[in-house]
mmCIF file of C-alpha atoms in Angstrom:
data_model
loop_
_atom_site.group_PDB
_atom_site.id
_atom_site.type_symbol
_atom_site.label_atom_id
_atom_site.label_comp_id
_atom_site.label_asym_id
_atom_site.label_seq_id
_atom_site.Cartn_x
_atom_site.Cartn_y
_atom_site.Cartn_z
ATOM 1 C CA MET A 1 -14.446 -6.309 -12.356
ATOM 2 C CA LEU A 2 -18.577 -7.180 -12.085
ATOM 3 C CA THR A 3 -19.296 -6.263 -8.471
ATOM 4 C CA ARG A 4 -22.062 -8.221 -6.862
ATOM 5 C CA CYS A 5 -24.829 -7.878 -4.948
ATOM 6 C CA ASP A 6 -24.826 -7.046 -1.183
ATOM 7 C CA ALA A 7 -26.187 -9.067 1.210
ATOM 8 C CA ALA A 8 -28.266 -5.689 2.098
ATOM 9 C CA ALA A 9 -30.421 -6.289 -0.926
ATOM 10 C CA ASP A 10 -31.868 -9.541 -0.037
ATOM 11 C CA ASP A 11 -33.827 -7.663 3.233
ATOM 12 C CA ASP A 12 -37.308 -6.804 2.746
ATOM 13 C CA ASP A 13 -36.988 -3.128 4.616
ATOM 14 C CA ASP A 14 -37.581 -1.340 1.396
ATOM 15 C CA GLY A 15 -34.314 0.052 1.695
ATOM 16 C CA VAL A 16 -31.869 2.005 -0.879
ATOM 17 C CA TYR A 17 -31.430 -1.489 -2.764
ATOM 18 C CA SER A 18 -35.155 -1.726 -4.004
ATOM 19 C CA ILE A 19 -34.805 0.958 -6.548
ATOM 20 C CA LEU A 20 -32.222 -1.231 -8.480
ATOM 21 C CA GLY A 21 -34.895 -4.519 -7.374
ATOM 22 C CA ASP A 22 -34.116 -7.761 -5.692
ATOM 23 C CA ILE A 23 -31.055 -9.584 -6.219
ATOM 24 C CA SER A 24 -31.527 -11.100 -9.760
ATOM 25 C CA GLU A 25 -32.164 -7.159 -10.972
ATOM 26 C CA PHE A 26 -29.762 -5.739 -9.368
ATOM 27 C CA THR A 27 -26.912 -7.643 -10.585
ATOM 28 C CA SER A 28 -28.407 -7.962 -13.923
ATOM 29 C CA ARG A 29 -28.295 -4.573 -14.511
ATOM 30 C CA ILE A 30 -24.953 -3.971 -13.159
ATOM 31 C CA TRP A 31 -23.777 -7.079 -15.576
ATOM 32 C CA TYR A 32 -25.207 -5.021 -18.591
ATOM 33 C CA GLY A 33 -23.541 -2.190 -17.323
ATOM 34 C CA TYR A 34 -20.416 -3.362 -17.092
ATOM 35 C CA GLN A 35 -20.994 -5.154 -20.706
ATOM 36 C CA SER A 36 -21.662 -1.803 -22.390
ATOM 37 C CA TYR A 37 -18.517 0.004 -20.843
ATOM 38 C CA TYR A 38 -16.284 -3.131 -21.472
ATOM 39 C CA GLU A 39 -17.543 -2.855 -25.271
ATOM 40 C CA LEU A 40 -16.874 0.816 -25.668
ATOM 41 C CA LEU A 41 -13.330 0.145 -23.998
ATOM 42 C CA SER A 42 -12.790 -2.626 -26.238
ATOM 43 C CA GLU A 43 -13.302 -0.906 -29.399
ATOM 44 C CA MET A 44 -11.106 2.619 -27.970
ATOM 45 C CA LEU A 45 -8.217 0.951 -26.824
ATOM 46 C CA PRO A 46 -5.209 -0.536 -28.819
ATOM 47 C CA THR A 47 -4.980 -4.732 -28.886
ATOM 48 C CA SER A 48 -2.274 -4.573 -26.537
ATOM 49 C CA GLN A 49 -4.785 -2.662 -23.681
ATOM 50 C CA GLN A 50 -7.842 -4.628 -24.001
ATOM 51 C CA PRO A 51 -9.893 -5.176 -21.138
ATOM 52 C CA VAL A 52 -10.826 -8.347 -19.442
ATOM 53 C CA LEU A 53 -14.125 -8.698 -17.871
ATOM 54 C CA VAL A 54 -14.643 -10.307 -14.630
ATOM 55 C CA PRO A 55 -17.730 -11.519 -13.873
ATOM 56 C CA ALA A 56 -17.326 -11.840 -10.028
ATOM 57 C CA GLY A 57 -21.145 -10.745 -9.729
ATOM 58 C CA LEU A 58 -22.556 -13.376 -11.512
ATOM 59 C CA ALA A 59 -20.645 -15.997 -9.464
ATOM 60 C CA PHE A 60 -22.010 -14.482 -6.295
ATOM 61 C CA LEU A 61 -25.472 -14.995 -7.905
ATOM 62 C CA MET A 62 -25.247 -18.483 -9.044
ATOM 63 C CA VAL A 63 -24.153 -19.106 -5.569
ATOM 64 C CA TYR A 64 -27.151 -17.428 -4.231
ATOM 65 C CA GLU A 65 -29.512 -19.673 -6.385
ATOM 66 C CA GLU A 66 -27.611 -23.142 -5.530
ATOM 67 C CA ASN A 67 -26.574 -22.453 -2.037
ATOM 68 C CA TYR A 68 -27.698 -19.759 -0.337
ATOM 69 C CA ASP A 69 -26.668 -20.623 3.220
ATOM 70 C CA LEU A 70 -22.858 -20.427 1.795
ATOM 71 C CA TRP A 71 -24.414 -16.930 -0.404
ATOM 72 C CA VAL A 72 -24.781 -15.550 3.110
ATOM 73 C CA GLN A 73 -21.282 -16.606 4.306
ATOM 74 C CA LEU A 74 -20.101 -14.474 1.368
ATOM 75 C CA PHE A 75 -20.545 -11.314 3.427
ATOM 76 C CA TYR A 76 -19.779 -9.848 6.645
ATOM 77 C CA ASP A 77 -22.400 -8.635 8.680
ATOM 78 C CA ASP A 78 -22.998 -5.316 7.458
ATOM 79 C CA GLY A 79 -23.961 -7.483 4.021
ATOM 80 C CA PHE A 80 -21.541 -5.052 2.186
ATOM 81 C CA HIS A 81 -18.055 -6.002 2.686
ATOM 82 C CA PRO A 82 -16.978 -9.527 1.364
ATOM 83 C CA SER A 83 -15.877 -11.994 4.164
ATOM 84 C CA PRO A 84 -12.953 -14.563 3.925
ATOM 85 C CA HIS A 85 -15.400 -16.602 1.583
ATOM 86 C CA GLY A 86 -16.316 -14.029 -0.265
ATOM 87 C CA THR A 87 -13.070 -12.446 -0.893
ATOM 88 C CA TYR A 88 -11.899 -15.962 -1.560
ATOM 89 C CA LEU A 89 -14.588 -16.379 -4.581
ATOM 90 C CA ILE A 90 -13.564 -13.265 -5.773
ATOM 91 C CA GLY A 91 -10.003 -13.951 -5.814
ATOM 92 C CA CYS A 92 -11.174 -17.109 -7.666
ATOM 93 C CA CYS A 93 -12.814 -15.328 -10.487
ATOM 94 C CA LEU A 94 -9.990 -13.139 -10.975
ATOM 95 C CA TYR A 95 -7.404 -15.676 -11.302
ATOM 96 C CA ALA A 96 -9.392 -17.586 -13.906
ATOM 97 C CA ALA A 97 -10.123 -14.473 -16.020
ATOM 98 C CA LEU A 98 -6.565 -13.078 -15.889
ATOM 99 C CA PHE A 99 -4.695 -16.351 -16.647
ATOM 100 C CA GLY A 100 -7.548 -18.372 -18.261
ATOM 101 C CA ARG A 101 -7.075 -21.227 -16.210
ATOM 102 C CA LYS A 102 -8.256 -22.926 -13.090
ATOM 103 C CA PRO A 103 -7.135 -21.545 -9.801
ATOM 104 C CA PRO A 104 -4.934 -23.787 -7.524
ATOM 105 C CA SER A 105 -6.742 -25.710 -5.008
ATOM 106 C CA PRO A 106 -6.259 -26.201 -1.441
ATOM 107 C CA THR A 107 -6.846 -29.189 -0.453
ATOM 108 C CA THR A 108 -7.106 -28.981 3.749
ATOM 109 C CA ASP A 109 -8.582 -26.729 5.949
ATOM 110 C CA ASP A 110 -4.643 -25.522 6.797
ATOM 111 C CA SER A 111 -4.165 -24.636 3.234
ATOM 112 C CA VAL A 112 -7.138 -22.481 2.812
ATOM 113 C CA ALA A 113 -6.074 -20.779 6.002
ATOM 114 C CA ALA A 114 -2.442 -20.468 5.164
ATOM 115 C CA LEU A 115 -3.861 -18.241 1.752
ATOM 116 C CA PHE A 116 -4.937 -15.897 4.410
ATOM 117 C CA ALA A 117 -1.962 -15.768 6.744
ATOM 118 C CA SER A 118 0.163 -13.737 4.621
ATOM 119 C CA ALA A 119 -2.975 -11.385 3.261
ATOM 120 C CA ARG A 120 -3.490 -7.835 4.637
ATOM 121 C CA LEU A 121 -5.210 -7.049 7.971
ATOM 122 C CA LEU A 122 -8.884 -8.032 6.662
ATOM 123 C CA HIS A 123 -10.909 -4.999 7.465
ATOM 124 C CA MET A 124 -14.085 -5.885 9.369
ATOM 125 C CA ALA A 125 -12.253 -8.396 11.592
ATOM 126 C CA SER A 126 -10.397 -5.357 12.698
ATOM 127 C CA MET A 127 -13.748 -3.676 13.822
ATOM 128 C CA GLY A 128 -14.244 -7.257 15.880
ATOM 129 C CA ASP A 129 -16.499 -8.744 12.807
ATOM 130 C CA ASP A 130 -14.493 -11.589 12.621
ATOM 131 C CA LYS A 131 -15.418 -14.413 10.515
ATOM 132 C CA PRO A 132 -13.839 -18.237 9.644
ATOM 133 C CA PHE A 133 -12.100 -18.927 6.776
ATOM 134 C CA PRO A 134 -13.785 -21.298 3.880
ATOM 135 C CA THR A 135 -13.475 -25.035 4.637
ATOM 136 C CA ALA A 136 -11.361 -27.213 1.910
ATOM 137 C CA GLU A 137 -14.705 -28.482 0.643
ATOM 138 C CA GLU A 138 -16.543 -25.100 0.883
ATOM 139 C CA ALA A 139 -13.152 -23.637 -1.270
ATOM 140 C CA ALA A 140 -13.323 -26.158 -3.866
ATOM 141 C CA TYR A 141 -17.099 -25.131 -4.038
ATOM 142 C CA LEU A 142 -16.447 -22.005 -4.828
ATOM 143 C CA LYS A 143 -13.191 -22.599 -7.204
ATOM 144 C CA ARG A 144 -15.884 -24.459 -9.590
ATOM 145 C CA ILE A 145 -18.377 -21.611 -9.245
ATOM 146 C CA ALA A 146 -15.736 -19.262 -10.403
ATOM 147 C CA GLU A 147 -14.757 -22.097 -13.138
ATOM 148 C CA ARG A 148 -18.306 -22.391 -14.556
ATOM 149 C CA VAL A 149 -18.763 -19.099 -14.705
ATOM 150 C CA VAL A 150 -15.498 -17.125 -15.733
ATOM 151 C CA LEU A 151 -14.163 -20.006 -17.918
ATOM 152 C CA LYS A 152 -17.086 -21.739 -19.292
ATOM 153 C CA GLY A 153 -19.277 -19.431 -19.368
ATOM 154 C CA HIS A 154 -22.237 -20.060 -17.405
ATOM 155 C CA ARG A 155 -24.970 -17.989 -16.348
ATOM 156 C CA PRO A 156 -26.805 -18.108 -13.557
ATOM 157 C CA ALA A 157 -30.384 -18.559 -14.383
ATOM 158 C CA THR A 158 -32.006 -16.216 -12.915
ATOM 159 C CA LEU A 159 -29.931 -13.463 -14.581
ATOM 160 C CA LEU A 160 -32.415 -11.402 -16.737
ATOM 161 C CA SER A 161 -32.108 -10.848 -20.421
ATOM 162 C CA LEU A 162 -30.792 -7.217 -21.560
ATOM 163 C CA GLU A 163 -34.308 -6.637 -22.835
ATOM 164 C CA THR A 164 -35.771 -7.371 -19.687
ATOM 165 C CA VAL A 165 -33.479 -4.890 -18.094
ATOM 166 C CA ALA A 166 -33.951 -2.509 -20.649
ATOM 167 C CA GLN A 167 -37.796 -2.765 -20.686
ATOM 168 C CA MET A 168 -37.895 -1.904 -16.882
ATOM 169 C CA GLU A 169 -35.414 1.023 -17.059
ATOM 170 C CA ALA A 170 -37.562 2.450 -19.870
ATOM 171 C CA ASP A 171 -40.816 1.765 -17.724
ATOM 172 C CA GLU A 172 -38.871 3.411 -14.692
ATOM 173 C CA ALA A 173 -38.177 6.508 -16.689
ATOM 174 C CA ASN A 174 -41.772 6.878 -17.884
ATOM 175 C CA ASP A 175 -43.025 6.558 -14.093
ATOM 176 C CA ASP A 176 -40.410 9.331 -13.024
ATOM 177 C CA GLY A 177 -41.640 11.677 -15.792
ATOM 178 C CA TYR A 178 -38.684 11.449 -17.856
#
């Protein structure tokens, strides 16, 4: 599963993520890295064991581009762990990738909350960082994002090309004296 760029990468504090670039650069690097592993595994594994690439990180980037306020809600306050909103988006991406069809749609806020009712204890909630569940409207939007990215192959506008990422990495290697 293609991981998502953490909200901490959106900070301007020159933290650890600055070496991987901004959110678009970070996600692009991860995407092409996962694609190379996917291609290698596809060649090495028998047909009955072909890998599935779940582009959840691209779905997160698409939300970042289209609805920044909702993107912030995809994370707990630590900027790392996915909130119920982020978990729902990841679940929609997994479902679409594994089953090749749209995930079922909860139609009310109560039906969204029911999805989480039998879930394991939410890690951050157990630490006092409780986040609300997505509303039915937010869940429908996140499901549409998963459909567009996973089933229709849409790519975020800010996803960099493989050539751009390769050039960035070559430039960085030269800057480091390699």
